[in-house]
Tab-separated table of C-alpha atoms and ligand atoms in Angstrom:
chain	number	residue	atom	x	y	z
A	1	MET	CA	108.639	107.063	129.393
A	2	GLU	CA	105.748	104.693	129.888
A	3	SER	CA	104.557	103.788	133.353
A	4	THR	CA	106.841	101.327	135.061
A	5	GLN	CA	104.086	98.868	135.970
A	6	HIS	CA	103.552	98.227	132.246
A	7	ALA	CA	107.130	98.502	131.060
A	8	ALA	CA	108.258	95.021	132.065
A	9	ALA	CA	105.602	93.275	130.014
A	10	ILE	CA	106.395	95.168	126.852
A	11	SER	CA	109.996	96.272	127.169
A	12	SER	CA	111.102	94.400	124.098
A	13	ALA	CA	109.561	92.454	121.282
A	14	PRO	CA	110.080	88.706	121.564
A	15	ALA	CA	113.259	87.696	119.771
A	16	GLU	CA	111.452	85.422	117.347
A	17	ALA	CA	108.492	87.824	117.035
A	18	SER	CA	105.889	85.547	118.626
A	19	TRP	CA	103.436	87.821	120.252
A	20	SER	CA	100.860	86.367	122.659
A	21	ARG	CA	97.315	87.695	122.816
A	22	GLU	CA	97.962	88.675	126.476
A	23	ALA	CA	101.060	90.730	125.583
A	24	ILE	CA	99.070	92.453	122.839
A	25	LEU	CA	96.221	93.253	125.162
A	26	GLU	CA	98.708	94.719	127.651
A	27	LEU	CA	99.861	97.089	124.942
A	28	TYR	CA	96.249	97.995	124.244
A	29	THR	CA	95.557	98.859	127.858
A	30	LEU	CA	98.610	101.068	128.374
A	31	PRO	CA	97.868	104.672	129.287
A	32	PHE	CA	97.103	106.370	125.950
A	33	SER	CA	100.150	108.636	125.972
A	34	ASP	CA	102.510	105.777	126.923
A	35	LEU	CA	101.176	103.674	124.084
A	36	LEU	CA	101.439	106.501	121.571
A	37	SER	CA	104.883	107.445	122.697
A	38	ARG	CA	106.100	103.893	122.399
A	39	ALA	CA	104.524	103.407	118.949
A	40	HIS	CA	105.876	106.720	117.681
A	41	ASP	CA	109.407	105.772	118.830
A	42	VAL	CA	109.173	102.510	116.989
A	43	HIS	CA	107.829	104.335	113.958
A	44	ARG	CA	110.716	106.812	113.860
A	45	GLN	CA	113.253	103.986	114.269
A	46	HIS	CA	112.056	102.376	111.024
A	47	TRP	CA	110.475	105.091	108.913
A	48	ASP	CA	110.575	108.730	107.990
A	49	ALA	CA	107.703	109.847	110.202
A	50	ASN	CA	106.715	112.618	107.791
A	51	THR	CA	106.272	110.444	104.670
A	52	LEU	CA	103.041	108.744	103.619
A	53	GLN	CA	102.604	106.070	100.961
A	54	LEU	CA	99.530	106.652	98.736
A	55	SER	CA	97.600	103.785	97.157
A	56	THR	CA	94.675	104.331	94.819
A	57	LEU	CA	91.877	101.786	94.558
A	58	MET	CA	89.789	100.743	91.577
A	59	SER	CA	87.013	98.221	91.466
A	60	ILE	CA	87.658	96.202	88.320
A	61	LYS	CA	84.692	93.893	88.814
A	62	THR	CA	81.818	95.046	90.968
A	63	GLY	CA	79.068	93.261	92.953
A	64	GLY	CA	77.359	89.889	92.573
A	65	CYS	CA	79.897	88.135	94.813
A	66	ALA	CA	79.210	84.530	95.983
A	67	GLU	CA	80.621	85.167	99.498
A	68	ASP	CA	78.429	86.391	102.333
A	69	CYS	CA	80.770	88.767	104.201
A	70	LYS	CA	78.287	90.677	106.411
A	71	TYR	CA	80.063	94.021	105.946
A	72	CYS	CA	80.172	93.990	102.156
A	73	GLY	CA	77.796	95.709	99.836
A	74	GLN	CA	79.146	93.593	96.940
A	75	SER	CA	77.810	90.299	98.282
A	76	ALA	CA	74.972	88.780	96.221
A	77	SER	CA	73.436	87.639	99.519
A	78	TYR	CA	72.210	91.149	100.343
A	79	THR	CA	70.037	93.678	98.626
A	80	THR	CA	71.978	96.901	98.174
A	81	LYS	CA	71.805	99.790	95.759
A	82	LEU	CA	74.949	98.580	94.015
A	83	GLN	CA	74.927	97.977	90.286
A	84	VAL	CA	76.738	94.745	89.216
A	85	GLU	CA	79.510	95.369	86.702
A	86	LYS	CA	81.606	92.977	84.642
A	87	LEU	CA	85.436	93.018	84.473
A	88	SER	CA	86.533	96.463	83.349
A	89	PRO	CA	88.104	96.946	79.898
A	90	VAL	CA	91.880	97.231	79.991
A	91	GLU	CA	91.923	100.812	78.565
A	92	GLU	CA	89.621	102.030	81.360
A	93	VAL	CA	91.911	100.563	84.008
A	94	GLU	CA	94.980	101.926	82.340
A	95	GLN	CA	93.451	105.408	82.213
A	96	ALA	CA	92.475	105.283	85.870
A	97	ALA	CA	95.945	104.103	86.823
A	98	ARG	CA	97.526	106.967	84.811
A	99	ALA	CA	95.289	109.464	86.534
A	100	ALA	CA	96.177	107.998	89.949
A	101	LYS	CA	99.904	108.312	89.152
A	102	ASN	CA	99.473	111.922	87.974
A	103	ALA	CA	97.641	112.696	91.183
A	104	GLY	CA	100.587	111.372	93.245
A	105	ALA	CA	99.794	107.752	94.071
A	106	SER	CA	102.689	105.261	94.048
A	107	ARG	CA	100.576	102.109	94.092
A	108	PHE	CA	97.464	101.071	92.185
A	109	CYS	CA	95.180	98.489	93.813
A	110	MET	CA	92.649	96.623	91.698
A	111	GLY	CA	89.799	94.823	93.493
A	112	ALA	CA	87.331	92.266	92.186
A	113	ALA	CA	84.173	91.025	93.871
A	114	TRP	CA	85.085	87.334	93.398
A	115	ARG	CA	85.143	84.458	95.805
A	116	GLU	CA	88.162	83.119	93.834
A	117	LEU	CA	89.975	83.883	90.679
A	118	LYS	CA	88.770	81.747	87.742
A	119	ASP	CA	91.306	80.361	85.236
A	120	ARG	CA	89.407	81.960	82.413
A	121	ASP	CA	90.024	85.456	83.850
A	122	VAL	CA	93.742	84.981	84.502
A	123	PRO	CA	94.940	86.250	81.102
A	124	LYS	CA	92.774	89.397	81.456
A	125	VAL	CA	93.926	90.309	84.943
A	126	ALA	CA	97.549	89.505	84.044
A	127	GLU	CA	97.251	92.000	81.168
A	128	LEU	CA	95.893	94.628	83.601
A	129	VAL	CA	98.972	94.074	85.825
A	130	ARG	CA	101.328	94.460	82.821
A	131	ARG	CA	99.698	97.709	81.722
A	132	VAL	CA	99.641	99.256	85.186
A	133	LYS	CA	103.206	98.156	85.927
A	134	ALA	CA	104.373	99.692	82.633
A	135	LEU	CA	103.206	103.095	83.902
A	136	GLY	CA	105.754	102.878	86.700
A	137	LEU	CA	103.319	102.182	89.475
A	138	GLU	CA	103.467	99.466	92.100
A	139	THR	CA	100.712	96.978	91.426
A	140	CYS	CA	98.360	95.345	93.909
A	141	MET	CA	95.375	93.070	93.274
A	142	THR	CA	92.686	91.586	95.452
A	143	LEU	CA	90.759	88.872	93.631
A	144	GLY	CA	89.713	86.359	96.283
A	145	MET	CA	91.259	82.941	96.677
A	146	LEU	CA	94.178	81.937	94.445
A	147	LYS	CA	95.709	78.734	93.176
A	148	GLN	CA	99.483	78.491	93.196
A	149	GLU	CA	99.872	78.594	89.452
A	150	GLN	CA	97.602	81.691	89.274
A	151	ALA	CA	99.755	83.479	91.835
A	152	ASP	CA	102.858	82.529	89.774
A	153	THR	CA	101.229	83.937	86.622
A	154	LEU	CA	100.347	87.247	88.328
A	155	ARG	CA	103.908	87.461	89.695
A	156	ASP	CA	105.368	86.932	86.204
A	157	ALA	CA	103.091	89.686	84.882
A	158	GLY	CA	104.597	92.129	87.355
A	159	LEU	CA	102.265	92.002	90.347
A	160	ASP	CA	104.002	93.382	93.433
A	161	TYR	CA	101.381	92.874	96.133
A	162	TYR	CA	98.461	90.549	96.774
A	163	ASN	CA	95.744	91.916	99.116
A	164	HIS	CA	93.834	89.312	101.102
A	165	ASN	CA	92.533	90.425	104.420
A	166	ILE	CA	92.082	88.158	107.451
A	167	ASP	CA	89.509	90.762	108.550
A	168	THR	CA	89.225	89.830	112.286
A	169	SER	CA	90.198	87.235	114.848
A	170	GLU	CA	89.830	83.538	114.060
A	171	GLU	CA	87.143	83.284	116.783
A	172	TYR	CA	85.028	86.136	115.430
A	173	TYR	CA	85.420	85.179	111.776
A	174	PRO	CA	82.379	82.816	111.661
A	175	GLU	CA	80.197	85.664	113.060
A	176	VAL	CA	81.022	87.684	109.951
A	177	ILE	CA	81.475	85.167	107.074
A	178	SER	CA	79.991	81.660	106.669
A	179	THR	CA	81.006	80.828	103.075
A	180	ARG	CA	84.712	80.360	103.825
A	181	ASN	CA	86.900	80.030	106.874
A	182	TYR	CA	90.017	81.557	108.324
A	183	ALA	CA	92.217	78.677	107.088
A	184	ASP	CA	91.122	79.397	103.506
A	185	ARG	CA	92.409	82.973	103.935
A	186	LEU	CA	95.702	81.893	105.394
A	187	ASP	CA	96.128	79.289	102.624
A	188	THR	CA	95.828	81.918	99.859
A	189	LEU	CA	98.229	84.170	101.755
A	190	ASP	CA	100.726	81.281	101.889
A	191	LYS	CA	100.395	80.749	98.183
A	192	ALA	CA	100.934	84.420	97.371
A	193	ARG	CA	103.984	84.387	99.591
A	194	ASP	CA	105.305	81.211	98.002
A	195	SER	CA	105.067	82.911	94.614
A	196	GLY	CA	107.259	85.719	95.867
A	197	LEU	CA	104.457	88.333	96.002
A	198	LYS	CA	104.499	90.830	98.803
A	199	LEU	CA	101.476	90.564	101.058
A	200	CYS	CA	98.930	93.160	101.875
A	201	SER	CA	96.730	91.835	104.699
A	202	GLY	CA	94.818	93.419	107.516
A	203	GLY	CA	91.203	93.714	108.489
A	204	ILE	CA	88.219	95.722	109.609
A	205	ILE	CA	87.511	97.057	113.081
A	206	GLY	CA	84.128	98.306	114.267
A	207	MET	CA	82.121	95.213	113.245
A	208	GLY	CA	80.901	94.588	116.797
A	209	GLU	CA	83.982	92.557	117.702
A	210	SER	CA	85.681	92.873	121.095
A	211	ARG	CA	89.067	94.393	121.815
A	212	GLY	CA	90.215	90.740	122.322
A	213	ASP	CA	89.222	90.070	118.707
A	214	ARG	CA	91.132	93.092	117.526
A	215	ALA	CA	94.175	91.831	119.427
A	216	GLY	CA	93.633	88.401	117.940
A	217	MET	CA	93.651	89.777	114.403
A	218	LEU	CA	96.934	91.620	115.095
A	219	GLU	CA	98.339	88.509	116.723
A	220	THR	CA	97.745	86.483	113.547
A	221	LEU	CA	99.336	89.187	111.334
A	222	ALA	CA	102.310	89.933	113.602
A	223	ASN	CA	103.193	86.241	113.966
A	224	MET	CA	103.400	85.647	110.236
A	225	ALA	CA	107.023	85.161	109.293
A	226	PRO	CA	107.513	87.823	108.161
A	227	PRO	CA	104.382	89.927	108.796
A	228	PRO	CA	102.659	91.337	105.675
A	229	GLU	CA	104.578	94.127	104.038
A	230	SER	CA	101.355	96.166	103.989
A	231	VAL	CA	98.721	96.074	106.724
A	232	PRO	CA	95.460	97.891	105.985
A	233	ILE	CA	93.350	98.755	109.034
A	234	ASN	CA	89.789	99.461	107.799
A	235	MET	CA	87.060	100.930	109.916
A	236	LEU	CA	83.715	99.442	108.938
A	237	VAL	CA	81.994	101.555	106.316
A	238	PRO	CA	78.340	100.805	107.045
A	239	VAL	CA	76.550	99.847	103.809
A	240	ALA	CA	72.720	99.991	103.674
A	241	GLY	CA	71.220	96.575	103.083
A	242	THR	CA	74.072	94.619	104.642
A	243	PRO	CA	73.674	92.887	108.062
A	244	LEU	CA	76.201	95.296	109.600
A	245	ALA	CA	74.560	98.464	108.296
A	246	ASP	CA	73.424	99.610	111.719
A	247	THR	CA	76.488	98.692	113.729
A	248	PRO	CA	77.353	101.539	116.097
A	249	PRO	CA	80.535	103.332	115.100
A	250	LEU	CA	83.742	102.482	116.927
A	251	GLU	CA	85.231	105.129	119.170
A	252	PRO	CA	88.037	106.782	117.070
A	253	LEU	CA	90.526	106.531	119.960
A	254	GLU	CA	90.184	102.754	119.763
A	255	LEU	CA	91.279	103.003	116.124
A	256	VAL	CA	94.258	105.113	117.194
A	257	ARG	CA	95.154	102.430	119.815
A	258	THR	CA	94.829	99.682	117.258
A	259	ILE	CA	97.177	101.532	114.858
A	260	ALA	CA	99.685	102.137	117.677
A	261	VAL	CA	99.603	98.472	118.756
A	262	ALA	CA	100.020	97.352	115.123
A	263	ARG	CA	103.027	99.654	114.769
A	264	VAL	CA	104.710	98.191	117.822
A	265	LEU	CA	104.035	94.615	116.656
A	266	MET	CA	104.983	95.171	113.011
A	267	PRO	CA	107.683	97.846	112.874
A	268	GLN	CA	108.637	97.237	109.291
A	269	SER	CA	105.223	97.040	107.636
A	270	HIS	CA	103.476	99.829	105.831
A	271	LEU	CA	100.505	100.427	108.059
A	272	ARG	CA	97.558	101.798	106.119
A	273	LEU	CA	94.784	103.916	107.627
A	274	SER	CA	92.270	102.493	105.168
A	275	ALA	CA	88.457	102.579	104.739
A	276	GLY	CA	86.483	104.834	107.061
A	277	ARG	CA	88.660	107.960	106.919
A	278	GLU	CA	85.725	109.984	105.652
A	279	ALA	CA	84.078	109.543	109.027
A	280	LEU	CA	87.168	110.696	110.960
A	281	SER	CA	88.157	114.210	111.958
A	282	ASP	CA	91.461	115.636	110.815
A	283	GLU	CA	92.572	115.420	114.446
A	284	ALA	CA	91.832	111.735	114.692
A	285	GLN	CA	93.704	111.072	111.437
A	286	ALA	CA	96.675	113.111	112.704
A	287	LEU	CA	96.729	110.933	115.831
A	288	CYS	CA	96.730	107.824	113.621
A	289	PHE	CA	99.751	109.150	111.659
A	290	PHE	CA	101.510	109.966	114.916
A	291	ALA	CA	100.756	106.442	116.150
A	292	GLY	CA	102.453	104.934	113.126
A	293	ALA	CA	100.061	104.884	110.163
A	294	ASN	CA	102.169	105.661	107.101
A	295	SER	CA	99.893	104.865	104.182
A	296	VAL	CA	96.356	105.748	103.057
A	297	PHE	CA	93.971	105.021	100.241
A	298	TYR	CA	94.032	108.171	98.149
A	299	GLY	CA	91.330	109.081	95.673
A	300	ASP	CA	87.689	110.078	95.885
A	301	ARG	CA	86.421	106.457	95.886
A	302	LEU	CA	87.375	103.322	97.688
A	303	LEU	CA	85.931	100.330	95.796
A	304	THR	CA	82.206	101.090	95.853
A	305	THR	CA	81.967	103.709	98.622
A	306	ASP	CA	83.279	107.217	99.015
A	307	ASN	CA	86.690	107.954	100.361
A	308	GLN	CA	87.902	111.243	101.831
A	309	GLU	CA	88.242	113.534	98.799
A	310	ALA	CA	91.730	113.828	97.326
A	311	SER	CA	91.563	117.653	97.527
A	312	ASP	CA	90.839	117.441	101.284
A	313	ASP	CA	93.673	114.970	101.646
A	314	ARG	CA	96.150	117.318	99.982
A	315	LYS	CA	95.127	120.079	102.416
A	316	LEU	CA	95.445	117.742	105.373
A	317	PHE	CA	98.889	116.423	104.293
A	318	ALA	CA	100.116	120.021	103.775
A	319	SER	CA	98.860	121.151	107.165
A	320	LEU	CA	100.607	118.246	108.880
A	321	GLY	CA	103.786	118.620	106.817
A	322	LEU	CA	103.482	115.166	105.365
A	323	HIS	CA	105.280	114.296	102.133
A	324	THR	CA	104.315	111.440	99.900
A	325	GLU	CA	106.387	108.406	98.922
A	326	PRO	CA	107.354	108.599	95.210
A	327	ALA	CA	106.424	105.869	92.773
A	328	PRO	CA	109.359	103.461	92.336
A	329	ALA	CA	111.882	104.338	89.672
A	330	SER	CA	110.880	102.535	86.465
B	401	SAM	N1	86.633	89.752	97.094
B	401	SAM	C1	87.965	89.876	97.512
B	401	SAM	C2	88.187	89.537	98.925
B	401	SAM	O1	87.266	89.598	99.731
B	401	SAM	O2	89.302	89.210	99.308
B	401	SAM	C3	88.550	91.257	97.258
B	401	SAM	C4	87.661	92.461	97.462
B	401	SAM	S1	87.062	92.764	99.100
B	401	SAM	C5	85.991	94.114	98.872
B	401	SAM	C6	88.491	93.446	99.919
B	401	SAM	C7	88.389	93.842	101.388
B	401	SAM	O3	87.668	95.046	101.491
B	401	SAM	C8	87.694	92.922	102.314
B	401	SAM	O4	88.513	91.830	102.723
B	401	SAM	C9	87.390	93.827	103.502
B	401	SAM	O5	88.474	93.829	104.423
B	401	SAM	C10	87.269	95.251	102.813
B	401	SAM	N2	85.905	95.705	102.910
B	401	SAM	C11	84.887	95.341	102.170
B	401	SAM	N3	83.779	96.038	102.489
B	401	SAM	C12	84.123	96.859	103.477
B	401	SAM	C13	83.381	97.802	104.287
B	401	SAM	N4	82.083	97.990	104.102
B	401	SAM	N5	84.031	98.490	105.245
B	401	SAM	C14	85.368	98.291	105.413
B	401	SAM	N6	86.116	97.426	104.722
B	401	SAM	C15	85.466	96.710	103.787
B	402	DTB	C1	91.448	97.014	102.055
B	402	DTB	O1	91.926	96.533	103.106
B	402	DTB	N1	90.492	97.902	101.959
B	402	DTB	C2	90.144	98.154	100.580
B	402	DTB	C3	91.135	97.280	99.793
B	402	DTB	N2	91.830	96.593	100.841
B	402	DTB	C4	90.653	96.395	98.760
B	402	DTB	C5	88.714	98.007	100.290
B	402	DTB	C6	87.809	98.914	101.166
B	402	DTB	C7	86.416	98.761	100.691
B	402	DTB	C8	85.446	99.601	101.418
B	402	DTB	C9	84.075	99.427	100.971
B	402	DTB	C10	83.874	99.716	99.480
B	402	DTB	O2	84.272	100.762	98.963
B	402	DTB	O3	83.272	98.828	98.796
B	403	SF4	FE1	82.954	89.164	98.047
B	403	SF4	FE2	85.196	90.267	98.891
B	403	SF4	FE3	82.791	91.478	99.359
B	403	SF4	FE4	83.439	89.239	100.688
B	403	SF4	S1	84.538	91.182	100.789
B	403	SF4	S2	81.458	89.642	99.654
B	403	SF4	S3	84.622	88.113	99.128
B	403	SF4	S4	83.765	91.168	97.410
């Protein structure tokens, strides 16, 4: 049981799931074992605690992005080693998706370095969705800002999830991105939701933000009605040439706490331990799974940076007795 002095503040989730920043920070400051015990209990009530969902990423359009996100090696505002690439041919994407399915992924996530989806590209990305869906995979895309009719077209093509991260708290957002604002992000998420798409939205920790900002990010996500079906928690992957390249790494236990708090706030969401796993020990990852993470990006690459190798993942999952969620029946 958790210490009694903390129990009153967190004994139950608000009936209408409206979490205050203060209540979230109280969770964060619980003794570590109390927080993990609570998060793990919530996790077991809603999920098979030994099953992981595997998503594989592919960058379908790389670099040259008009936004200035300080963490991102794909922004045209910074000089990085990245080579700009046009929208990938459909056969290449289909082949990568087939390989991801054969390797055990249940979801294929296609990412483009765009500020927003342009109407001229809609038929091409809709075709990518159709082809990937036909393989019996769940489909996810992250293409920047969307218009309502674009979201409807993607839904009709078979898109299951739209990824659009809020990245951090509303207060910290202008420190990280100046070319759009928080409301723009929420607006696209509303449009995706209105089209009937499932939402994948989370953020990045370790960008120099405070714990209050991490709590603020989770507050925004948890108070969505309903919260996103998928919540990726990324650790900053420092990319040479970006303004955040030399940010000191976040203490892994703070990541574990963030996962645990997210699990308590959003019991029914897939919670993805996302970018940054390569820098984590097996032990830190095991703690994240115990705290409620039940999804990972699986495959040797994220979008433009390295992920933990799939062969190492298979060893880790076997040693922890973790099974993987099958692709949905086609
Ligand atoms: N351009 C689209 C957008 O920003 O929505 C889609 C692609 S963008 C690369 C998708 C997400 O990747 C970002 O919102 C951010 O959360 C994450 N990301 C990008 N670079 C990262 C990095 N260096 N470390 C961790 N996460 C990163
Ligand atoms: C998400 O939350 N993380 C992924 C996916 N959604 C699109 C992207 C991580 C990118 C890490 C840096 C890179 O590889 O470019
Ligand atoms: Fe562009 Fe997305 Fe990178 Fe921001 S995170 S610079 S929007 S690709």
